[in-house]
Short mmCIF file of N, CA and C and ligand atoms in Angstrom, two decimals:
data_model
loop_
_atom_site.label_atom_id
_atom_site.label_comp_id
_atom_site.label_asym_id
_atom_site.label_seq_id
_atom_site.Cartn_x
_atom_site.Cartn_y
_atom_site.Cartn_z
N MET A 1 59.07 131.94 134.29
CA MET A 1 60.43 132.15 134.31
C MET A 1 61.11 130.50 133.23
N CYS A 2 61.79 131.00 132.40
CA CYS A 2 62.45 130.09 131.29
C CYS A 2 63.60 129.53 131.87
N ASN A 3 63.79 127.96 131.90
CA ASN A 3 64.97 127.74 132.42
C ASN A 3 65.34 126.75 131.37
N ALA A 4 66.65 127.23 130.96
CA ALA A 4 67.02 126.81 129.58
C ALA A 4 67.47 125.29 129.78
N LYS A 5 67.79 124.83 130.97
CA LYS A 5 68.14 123.40 131.06
C LYS A 5 66.93 122.80 130.74
N GLU A 6 65.83 123.20 130.78
CA GLU A 6 64.34 122.51 130.87
C GLU A 6 64.30 122.13 129.15
N HIS A 7 65.16 122.93 128.28
CA HIS A 7 64.98 122.81 126.81
C HIS A 7 66.14 121.70 126.33
N GLY A 8 66.73 121.06 127.34
CA GLY A 8 67.67 119.93 127.06
C GLY A 8 69.37 120.82 126.65
N LEU A 9 69.49 122.07 126.62
CA LEU A 9 70.71 122.56 126.14
C LEU A 9 70.89 123.78 127.29
N SER A 10 71.90 123.88 127.90
CA SER A 10 72.28 125.26 128.55
C SER A 10 72.65 126.16 127.79
N ARG A 11 72.76 127.33 128.23
CA ARG A 11 73.02 128.88 127.10
C ARG A 11 74.43 128.24 126.78
N ARG A 12 75.09 127.82 127.60
CA ARG A 12 76.84 127.57 127.44
C ARG A 12 77.00 126.43 126.45
N GLN A 13 76.00 125.50 126.71
CA GLN A 13 76.28 124.37 125.34
C GLN A 13 75.86 124.86 123.94
N PHE A 14 74.77 125.54 124.08
CA PHE A 14 74.25 126.16 122.68
C PHE A 14 75.39 126.90 122.21
N GLY A 15 76.15 127.87 122.85
CA GLY A 15 77.29 128.57 122.38
C GLY A 15 78.28 127.79 121.86
N PHE A 16 78.70 126.51 122.36
CA PHE A 16 79.66 125.37 121.84
C PHE A 16 79.31 124.91 120.88
N PHE A 17 77.96 124.60 120.74
CA PHE A 17 77.44 123.71 119.14
C PHE A 17 77.62 124.97 118.32
N GLY A 18 77.14 126.18 118.56
CA GLY A 18 76.95 127.21 117.57
C GLY A 18 78.25 127.35 117.15
N LEU A 19 79.04 127.57 117.94
CA LEU A 19 80.83 127.65 117.33
C LEU A 19 81.09 126.44 116.30
N SER A 20 80.74 125.43 116.96
CA SER A 20 81.28 124.18 116.34
C SER A 20 81.00 123.96 114.87
N ALA A 21 79.50 124.33 114.97
CA ALA A 21 78.67 124.44 113.72
C ALA A 21 79.44 125.55 112.61
N LEU A 22 80.26 126.41 112.86
CA LEU A 22 80.82 127.05 112.21
C LEU A 22 82.50 127.01 112.00
N GLY A 23 82.55 125.69 112.51
CA GLY A 23 83.93 125.30 112.15
C GLY A 23 85.10 126.07 113.20
N LEU A 24 84.55 126.85 114.43
CA LEU A 24 85.59 127.22 115.00
C LEU A 24 85.85 126.57 116.10
N SER A 25 86.89 127.03 116.75
CA SER A 25 87.19 126.18 117.95
C SER A 25 86.49 126.74 119.26
N ALA A 26 86.05 125.73 120.08
CA ALA A 26 85.43 126.62 121.39
C ALA A 26 86.82 126.86 122.52
N SER A 27 87.90 126.56 122.18
CA SER A 27 88.97 127.29 122.97
C SER A 27 89.06 128.63 123.08
N PRO A 28 89.32 129.38 124.09
CA PRO A 28 89.42 130.92 123.92
C PRO A 28 90.54 131.36 122.98
N GLN A 29 91.84 130.64 123.11
CA GLN A 29 92.87 131.02 122.29
C GLN A 29 92.53 131.15 120.84
N LYS A 30 91.94 130.05 120.30
CA LYS A 30 91.44 129.89 118.98
C LYS A 30 89.87 130.47 118.46
N ALA A 31 89.51 131.05 119.45
CA ALA A 31 88.00 131.52 119.06
C ALA A 31 87.98 132.45 118.10
N VAL A 32 88.87 133.37 117.93
CA VAL A 32 89.00 134.34 116.65
C VAL A 32 89.24 133.53 115.28
N ALA A 33 88.41 134.01 114.36
CA ALA A 33 88.89 133.21 113.11
C ALA A 33 89.92 133.70 112.36
N ALA A 34 90.90 132.63 112.37
CA ALA A 34 92.28 133.11 111.94
C ALA A 34 92.19 133.30 110.38
N GLU A 35 93.31 133.88 109.60
CA GLU A 35 93.44 133.99 108.31
C GLU A 35 94.43 132.94 108.03
N ILE A 36 93.95 131.78 107.04
CA ILE A 36 94.84 130.74 106.78
C ILE A 36 95.12 130.72 105.06
N GLU A 37 96.22 130.02 104.88
CA GLU A 37 96.44 130.00 103.29
C GLU A 37 95.62 129.09 102.67
N ALA A 38 94.93 128.10 103.14
CA ALA A 38 94.38 127.27 101.98
C ALA A 38 93.29 126.18 102.65
N LEU A 39 92.32 126.04 101.55
CA LEU A 39 91.71 124.90 101.97
C LEU A 39 92.17 123.55 101.03
N ALA A 40 92.34 122.38 101.90
CA ALA A 40 92.84 121.37 101.20
C ALA A 40 91.59 120.38 100.85
N LEU A 41 91.76 119.77 99.93
CA LEU A 41 90.71 118.95 99.30
C LEU A 41 91.43 117.67 99.17
N THR A 42 90.86 116.55 99.88
CA THR A 42 91.90 115.26 99.72
C THR A 42 90.68 113.96 99.24
N CYS A 43 91.17 112.83 98.84
CA CYS A 43 90.25 111.85 98.63
C CYS A 43 89.95 111.04 100.27
N ILE A 44 89.08 110.26 100.56
CA ILE A 44 88.83 109.64 101.75
C ILE A 44 89.69 108.60 102.05
N ASP A 45 90.55 108.03 100.97
CA ASP A 45 91.03 106.71 100.91
C ASP A 45 91.94 106.66 102.41
N HIS A 46 91.70 105.59 103.13
CA HIS A 46 92.43 105.26 104.37
C HIS A 46 93.82 105.01 104.21
N ARG A 47 94.22 104.48 102.74
CA ARG A 47 95.97 104.21 102.52
C ARG A 47 96.57 105.43 103.00
N LEU A 48 95.95 106.57 102.90
CA LEU A 48 96.98 107.81 102.59
C LEU A 48 96.52 108.79 103.44
N VAL A 49 95.83 108.48 104.43
CA VAL A 49 95.78 109.71 105.54
C VAL A 49 96.64 110.17 105.99
N ASP A 50 97.58 109.23 106.62
CA ASP A 50 98.90 109.69 107.28
C ASP A 50 100.12 110.55 106.33
N ASP A 51 99.97 109.91 105.08
CA ASP A 51 100.80 110.49 103.99
C ASP A 51 100.13 112.11 103.61
N GLY A 52 98.93 112.12 103.67
CA GLY A 52 98.12 113.51 103.28
C GLY A 52 98.81 114.52 104.19
N VAL A 53 98.65 114.04 105.59
CA VAL A 53 98.99 114.98 106.76
C VAL A 53 100.65 115.44 106.81
N ARG A 54 101.24 114.27 106.43
CA ARG A 54 102.66 114.78 106.13
C ARG A 54 102.87 115.46 104.91
N PHE A 55 102.18 115.12 103.72
CA PHE A 55 102.32 116.27 102.57
C PHE A 55 101.84 117.43 103.07
N PHE A 56 100.74 118.20 103.65
CA PHE A 56 100.69 119.53 104.04
C PHE A 56 101.46 119.88 105.16
N ASP A 57 102.01 119.07 105.85
CA ASP A 57 103.15 119.39 106.68
C ASP A 57 104.36 120.03 105.89
N ASN A 58 104.80 119.11 104.70
CA ASN A 58 105.95 119.72 103.96
C ASN A 58 106.04 120.85 103.32
N LEU A 59 104.37 121.03 103.17
CA LEU A 59 104.07 122.51 102.56
C LEU A 59 104.18 123.65 103.62
N HIS A 60 104.70 123.12 104.89
CA HIS A 60 104.57 124.24 105.75
C HIS A 60 103.23 124.61 105.97
N LEU A 61 102.32 123.86 105.96
CA LEU A 61 100.83 124.23 106.34
C LEU A 61 100.39 123.42 107.54
N THR A 62 101.19 122.79 108.52
CA THR A 62 100.84 122.34 109.56
C THR A 62 99.52 123.05 110.47
N ASN A 63 98.44 122.76 110.44
CA ASN A 63 97.36 123.61 111.16
C ASN A 63 96.81 124.51 110.73
N GLU A 64 97.40 124.97 109.07
CA GLU A 64 97.06 126.15 108.62
C GLU A 64 96.40 125.82 107.41
N TYR A 65 95.43 124.93 107.33
CA TYR A 65 94.70 124.75 106.52
C TYR A 65 93.52 124.18 106.75
N ASP A 66 92.38 124.40 106.20
CA ASP A 66 90.86 123.91 106.09
C ASP A 66 90.92 122.46 105.59
N GLN A 67 90.39 121.66 105.91
CA GLN A 67 90.37 120.04 105.20
C GLN A 67 88.93 119.77 104.67
N VAL A 68 88.76 119.30 103.62
CA VAL A 68 87.43 118.41 103.31
C VAL A 68 88.23 117.01 102.39
N ALA A 69 87.61 116.12 102.98
CA ALA A 69 87.72 114.77 102.41
C ALA A 69 86.52 114.26 101.82
N LEU A 70 86.67 114.07 100.56
CA LEU A 70 85.49 113.48 99.77
C LEU A 70 86.22 112.28 98.64
N ALA A 71 85.35 111.28 98.43
CA ALA A 71 85.90 110.68 97.42
C ALA A 71 86.12 111.04 95.98
N GLY A 72 87.48 110.78 95.61
CA GLY A 72 87.84 111.31 94.42
C GLY A 72 88.73 112.81 94.58
N ALA A 73 88.39 113.22 95.53
CA ALA A 73 89.16 114.92 95.45
C ALA A 73 89.07 115.79 94.35
N SER A 74 89.64 115.98 93.29
CA SER A 74 89.20 116.60 92.30
C SER A 74 87.97 116.49 91.59
N LEU A 75 87.68 114.94 91.47
CA LEU A 75 86.23 114.66 90.79
C LEU A 75 85.19 114.86 91.66
N ALA A 76 85.55 115.13 92.71
CA ALA A 76 84.26 115.36 93.96
C ALA A 76 83.88 116.73 93.51
N GLY A 77 84.80 117.45 92.92
CA GLY A 77 84.32 118.97 92.72
C GLY A 77 83.48 119.04 91.27
N VAL A 78 83.73 118.18 90.42
CA VAL A 78 83.39 118.19 88.82
C VAL A 78 82.52 117.19 88.37
N SER A 79 82.73 115.89 88.87
CA SER A 79 82.06 114.84 88.25
C SER A 79 80.42 114.89 88.48
N PRO A 80 79.71 114.74 87.10
CA PRO A 80 78.29 114.33 87.13
C PRO A 80 77.84 113.43 88.12
N LYS A 81 78.62 112.59 88.39
CA LYS A 81 78.37 111.23 89.04
C LYS A 81 78.09 111.35 90.25
N PHE A 82 79.05 112.47 91.01
CA PHE A 82 78.92 112.53 92.39
C PHE A 82 78.21 114.18 92.83
N PRO A 83 77.02 114.44 92.43
CA PRO A 83 76.49 115.60 92.64
C PRO A 83 76.49 116.16 94.14
N SER A 84 76.23 115.18 95.19
CA SER A 84 76.07 115.92 96.29
C SER A 84 77.53 116.15 96.87
N SER A 85 78.54 115.63 96.42
CA SER A 85 80.02 115.39 96.68
C SER A 85 80.45 116.99 95.61
N ASN A 86 79.54 117.47 94.78
CA ASN A 86 80.05 118.73 94.02
C ASN A 86 79.43 119.99 94.86
N ALA A 87 78.43 119.53 95.21
CA ALA A 87 77.55 120.73 96.32
C ALA A 87 78.52 120.90 97.62
N ALA A 88 79.16 119.64 98.05
CA ALA A 88 79.73 119.91 99.50
C ALA A 88 80.84 120.69 99.31
N VAL A 89 81.93 120.25 97.95
CA VAL A 89 83.03 121.11 97.61
C VAL A 89 82.91 122.41 97.91
N TRP A 90 81.82 122.78 96.75
CA TRP A 90 81.89 124.58 96.65
C TRP A 90 81.33 125.17 97.81
N ASP A 91 80.45 124.27 98.52
CA ASP A 91 80.01 125.15 100.01
C ASP A 91 81.18 125.34 100.75
N HIS A 92 82.16 124.38 101.02
CA HIS A 92 83.25 124.54 101.86
C HIS A 92 84.20 125.46 101.39
N VAL A 93 84.46 125.53 99.97
CA VAL A 93 85.22 126.61 99.53
C VAL A 93 84.72 128.08 100.22
N ALA A 94 83.58 128.17 99.84
CA ALA A 94 82.78 129.26 100.49
C ALA A 94 83.27 129.65 101.94
N ILE A 95 82.73 128.43 102.42
CA ILE A 95 82.77 128.85 104.08
C ILE A 95 84.32 128.96 104.66
N ALA A 96 85.23 128.41 103.48
CA ALA A 96 86.71 128.58 104.28
C ALA A 96 86.95 129.94 103.79
N LYS A 97 86.47 130.37 102.74
CA LYS A 97 86.71 131.64 102.36
C LYS A 97 86.09 132.80 103.27
N GLN A 98 85.26 132.68 103.60
CA GLN A 98 84.29 133.44 104.45
C GLN A 98 84.90 133.59 105.80
N LEU A 99 85.02 132.26 106.29
CA LEU A 99 85.78 132.23 107.78
C LEU A 99 87.17 132.48 108.03
N HIS A 100 87.81 132.08 106.91
CA HIS A 100 89.48 131.98 107.10
C HIS A 100 90.08 132.52 106.15
N HIS A 101 89.44 133.29 105.29
CA HIS A 101 90.10 134.06 104.07
C HIS A 101 91.18 133.16 103.49
N ILE A 102 90.96 131.96 102.97
CA ILE A 102 91.75 131.54 102.35
C ILE A 102 92.39 132.01 101.09
N SER A 103 93.59 131.74 100.42
CA SER A 103 93.87 132.45 99.34
C SER A 103 93.80 131.63 98.47
N LYS A 104 93.89 130.11 98.78
CA LYS A 104 94.23 129.22 97.68
C LYS A 104 93.51 127.59 98.05
N VAL A 105 92.94 127.00 96.91
CA VAL A 105 92.64 125.68 97.18
C VAL A 105 93.73 124.80 96.66
N ILE A 106 94.09 123.90 97.44
CA ILE A 106 94.92 122.82 97.14
C ILE A 106 94.26 121.16 97.13
N VAL A 107 94.49 120.86 95.58
CA VAL A 107 93.83 119.48 95.94
C VAL A 107 94.89 118.45 95.61
N LEU A 108 94.47 117.32 96.47
CA LEU A 108 95.44 116.04 96.54
C LEU A 108 94.88 114.79 95.87
N ASP A 109 94.84 114.49 94.93
CA ASP A 109 94.38 113.14 94.05
C ASP A 109 95.48 112.07 94.55
N HIS A 110 95.18 111.20 94.13
CA HIS A 110 96.04 110.03 94.41
C HIS A 110 95.74 108.86 93.43
N ARG A 111 96.71 107.95 93.12
CA ARG A 111 96.43 106.81 92.12
C ARG A 111 96.10 105.86 92.76
N ASP A 112 95.41 105.00 91.84
CA ASP A 112 94.56 103.89 92.08
C ASP A 112 93.36 104.10 92.90
N CYS A 113 92.67 105.41 92.46
CA CYS A 113 91.53 105.89 93.44
C CYS A 113 90.17 105.27 92.86
N GLY A 114 89.57 104.59 94.04
CA GLY A 114 88.13 104.04 93.61
C GLY A 114 87.21 104.83 93.00
N ALA A 115 87.30 105.89 93.45
CA ALA A 115 86.11 107.17 92.82
C ALA A 115 86.48 107.26 91.52
N TYR A 116 87.85 107.15 90.92
CA TYR A 116 88.08 107.52 89.45
C TYR A 116 87.74 106.08 88.70
N LYS A 117 87.68 105.13 89.40
CA LYS A 117 87.37 103.82 88.85
C LYS A 117 85.85 103.87 88.57
N VAL A 118 84.97 104.19 89.45
CA VAL A 118 83.68 104.47 89.39
C VAL A 118 83.43 105.26 88.30
N ALA A 119 83.85 106.66 88.22
CA ALA A 119 83.31 107.63 87.41
C ALA A 119 83.88 106.99 85.84
N PHE A 120 85.03 106.70 85.81
CA PHE A 120 85.45 106.37 84.55
C PHE A 120 85.33 104.83 83.88
N GLY A 121 84.76 103.75 84.88
CA GLY A 121 84.79 102.46 84.65
C GLY A 121 85.98 102.03 83.91
N LYS A 122 87.04 102.54 84.32
CA LYS A 122 88.60 101.94 84.28
C LYS A 122 89.56 101.77 85.31
N ASP A 123 90.07 100.87 85.12
CA ASP A 123 91.13 100.85 86.50
C ASP A 123 92.49 101.15 85.68
N PHE A 124 92.90 102.57 86.21
CA PHE A 124 93.89 103.10 85.61
C PHE A 124 95.64 102.55 86.30
N ALA A 125 95.21 102.03 87.54
CA ALA A 125 96.72 101.71 88.09
C ALA A 125 97.60 100.89 87.29
N ALA A 126 97.37 100.29 86.22
CA ALA A 126 98.42 99.76 85.46
C ALA A 126 98.89 100.39 84.28
N ALA A 127 98.32 101.69 84.19
CA ALA A 127 98.98 102.74 83.17
C ALA A 127 99.10 104.06 83.73
N HIS A 128 100.39 104.00 84.06
CA HIS A 128 100.90 105.19 84.89
C HIS A 128 100.67 106.64 84.36
N ASP A 129 101.15 106.77 82.92
CA ASP A 129 101.08 108.04 82.11
C ASP A 129 99.11 108.22 81.97
N ALA A 130 98.63 107.23 81.53
CA ALA A 130 97.10 107.30 81.18
C ALA A 130 96.41 108.00 82.54
N GLU A 131 96.89 107.38 83.60
CA GLU A 131 96.32 107.75 84.81
C GLU A 131 96.57 109.18 85.22
N THR A 132 97.90 109.55 85.23
CA THR A 132 98.23 110.98 85.05
C THR A 132 97.47 111.87 84.40
N ALA A 133 97.30 111.41 82.99
CA ALA A 133 96.71 112.34 82.14
C ALA A 133 95.02 112.29 82.42
N GLN A 134 94.35 111.37 83.06
CA GLN A 134 92.98 111.46 83.49
C GLN A 134 92.85 112.35 84.61
N HIS A 135 94.04 112.40 85.66
CA HIS A 135 93.68 113.25 86.81
C HIS A 135 93.81 114.66 86.11
N LYS A 136 94.89 114.78 85.48
CA LYS A 136 95.11 116.24 84.75
C LYS A 136 93.85 116.75 84.41
N LYS A 137 93.18 115.83 83.38
CA LYS A 137 91.80 116.50 82.55
C LYS A 137 91.01 117.07 83.79
N VAL A 138 90.70 116.03 84.69
CA VAL A 138 89.71 116.77 85.81
C VAL A 138 90.21 117.54 86.50
N MET A 139 91.26 117.79 87.03
CA MET A 139 92.06 118.92 87.62
C MET A 139 91.95 120.25 86.76
N LEU A 140 92.04 120.35 85.62
CA LEU A 140 91.98 121.29 84.82
C LEU A 140 90.81 121.76 84.62
N GLN A 141 89.71 120.65 84.79
CA GLN A 141 87.94 121.41 84.70
C GLN A 141 87.91 121.86 86.43
N PHE A 142 88.15 121.26 87.12
CA PHE A 142 88.24 121.77 88.41
C PHE A 142 88.69 123.33 88.70
N GLN A 143 89.86 123.34 88.18
CA GLN A 143 90.60 124.77 88.16
C GLN A 143 89.62 125.90 87.51
N ALA A 144 89.01 125.34 86.16
CA ALA A 144 88.31 126.30 85.58
C ALA A 144 86.98 126.55 86.12
N THR A 145 86.63 125.64 87.04
CA THR A 145 85.06 126.07 87.62
C THR A 145 85.77 126.99 88.78
N LEU A 146 86.89 126.66 89.56
CA LEU A 146 87.22 127.64 90.70
C LEU A 146 87.34 128.99 90.22
N LYS A 147 88.05 129.26 89.20
CA LYS A 147 88.31 130.48 88.72
C LYS A 147 87.20 131.19 88.41
N GLN A 148 85.99 130.48 87.79
CA GLN A 148 84.61 130.97 87.36
C GLN A 148 84.18 131.70 88.60
N LYS A 149 84.23 130.69 89.64
CA LYS A 149 83.24 131.18 90.77
C LYS A 149 84.36 132.10 91.57
N TYR A 150 85.55 131.70 91.57
CA TYR A 150 86.33 132.76 92.87
C TYR A 150 87.71 132.99 92.03
N PRO A 151 87.43 134.31 91.05
CA PRO A 151 88.95 134.62 90.30
C PRO A 151 90.01 134.81 91.47
N ASP A 152 89.66 135.45 92.44
CA ASP A 152 90.71 135.56 93.49
C ASP A 152 91.46 134.44 94.00
N LEU A 153 91.10 133.34 93.82
CA LEU A 153 91.61 132.14 94.72
C LEU A 153 92.67 131.36 93.85
N GLY A 154 93.92 131.02 94.37
CA GLY A 154 94.75 130.39 93.53
C GLY A 154 94.50 128.89 93.70
N SER A 155 95.22 128.12 93.00
CA SER A 155 94.95 126.72 93.18
C SER A 155 96.28 125.81 92.75
N GLU A 156 96.44 124.56 93.44
CA GLU A 156 97.68 123.49 93.07
C GLU A 156 96.78 122.23 93.12
N PHE A 157 97.41 121.46 92.19
CA PHE A 157 96.75 119.94 92.23
C PHE A 157 98.05 119.19 91.87
N TYR A 158 97.99 118.11 93.04
CA TYR A 158 98.97 117.34 93.21
C TYR A 158 98.53 115.74 92.96
N LEU A 159 99.28 114.82 92.58
CA LEU A 159 98.70 113.92 92.58
C LEU A 159 99.63 112.61 93.04
N MET A 160 99.37 111.96 94.36
CA MET A 160 99.87 110.94 95.26
C MET A 160 100.05 109.62 94.93
N ALA A 161 101.08 109.21 94.78
CA ALA A 161 101.26 107.78 94.64
C ALA A 161 101.18 107.06 95.99
N LEU A 162 100.97 105.65 96.02
CA LEU A 162 100.55 104.85 96.89
C LEU A 162 101.80 104.84 97.98
N ASN A 163 102.93 105.05 97.45
CA ASN A 163 104.20 105.58 98.64
C ASN A 163 104.03 106.43 99.53
N GLY A 164 103.30 107.31 99.06
CA GLY A 164 103.10 108.49 99.79
C GLY A 164 104.00 109.72 98.89
N THR A 165 104.58 109.51 97.86
CA THR A 165 105.18 110.58 97.15
C THR A 165 104.23 111.22 96.34
N ALA A 166 104.35 112.77 96.16
CA ALA A 166 103.26 113.14 95.34
C ALA A 166 104.34 114.11 94.54
N GLU A 167 103.54 114.47 93.31
CA GLU A 167 104.00 115.36 92.10
C GLU A 167 102.98 115.96 92.04
N ARG A 168 103.13 117.60 91.41
CA ARG A 168 102.29 118.40 91.16
C ARG A 168 102.07 118.36 89.48
N VAL A 169 100.74 118.38 89.59
CA VAL A 169 100.25 118.17 88.15
C VAL A 169 99.68 119.33 87.34
N VAL A 170 99.17 120.15 87.98
CA VAL A 170 98.61 121.36 87.37
C VAL A 170 98.91 122.50 88.75
ZN1 ZN B 1 90.51 108.07 96.31
#
């Protein structure tokens, strides 16, 4: 006789972890994979976590988006300086598409981003327009890669200032 508890996990616990690994909630009401609008890609920066949530609330997407946070946001998807982030971004686009049938990816970059400084060896904070242009360049690269991989997915690209206001760039 095999007692599951002897293996350290009961069947019930295993089921819970199995669902969690797929990103699905263990609560019965939410167990069915929903169809949601978007996957959000943000930077990790602690200064803008709350502003990021508010930003997606203002897009009427409260609890209606999957989220990936990786340093640099758009940069994480395409910069050769961050190969493991590249893989994580595209893996999660695939997962969000498969699990939740997203129709678009929303990328939220921000000004004074440390990852951009690392990638380009420049501090853009003092040069507002040059900073916007640098983000736009990376965003267009991200968009081209997304179109190549998933022609059916839309995309929106925003740049947030440190005061929490955001502008659409692409
Ligand atoms: Zn950042």
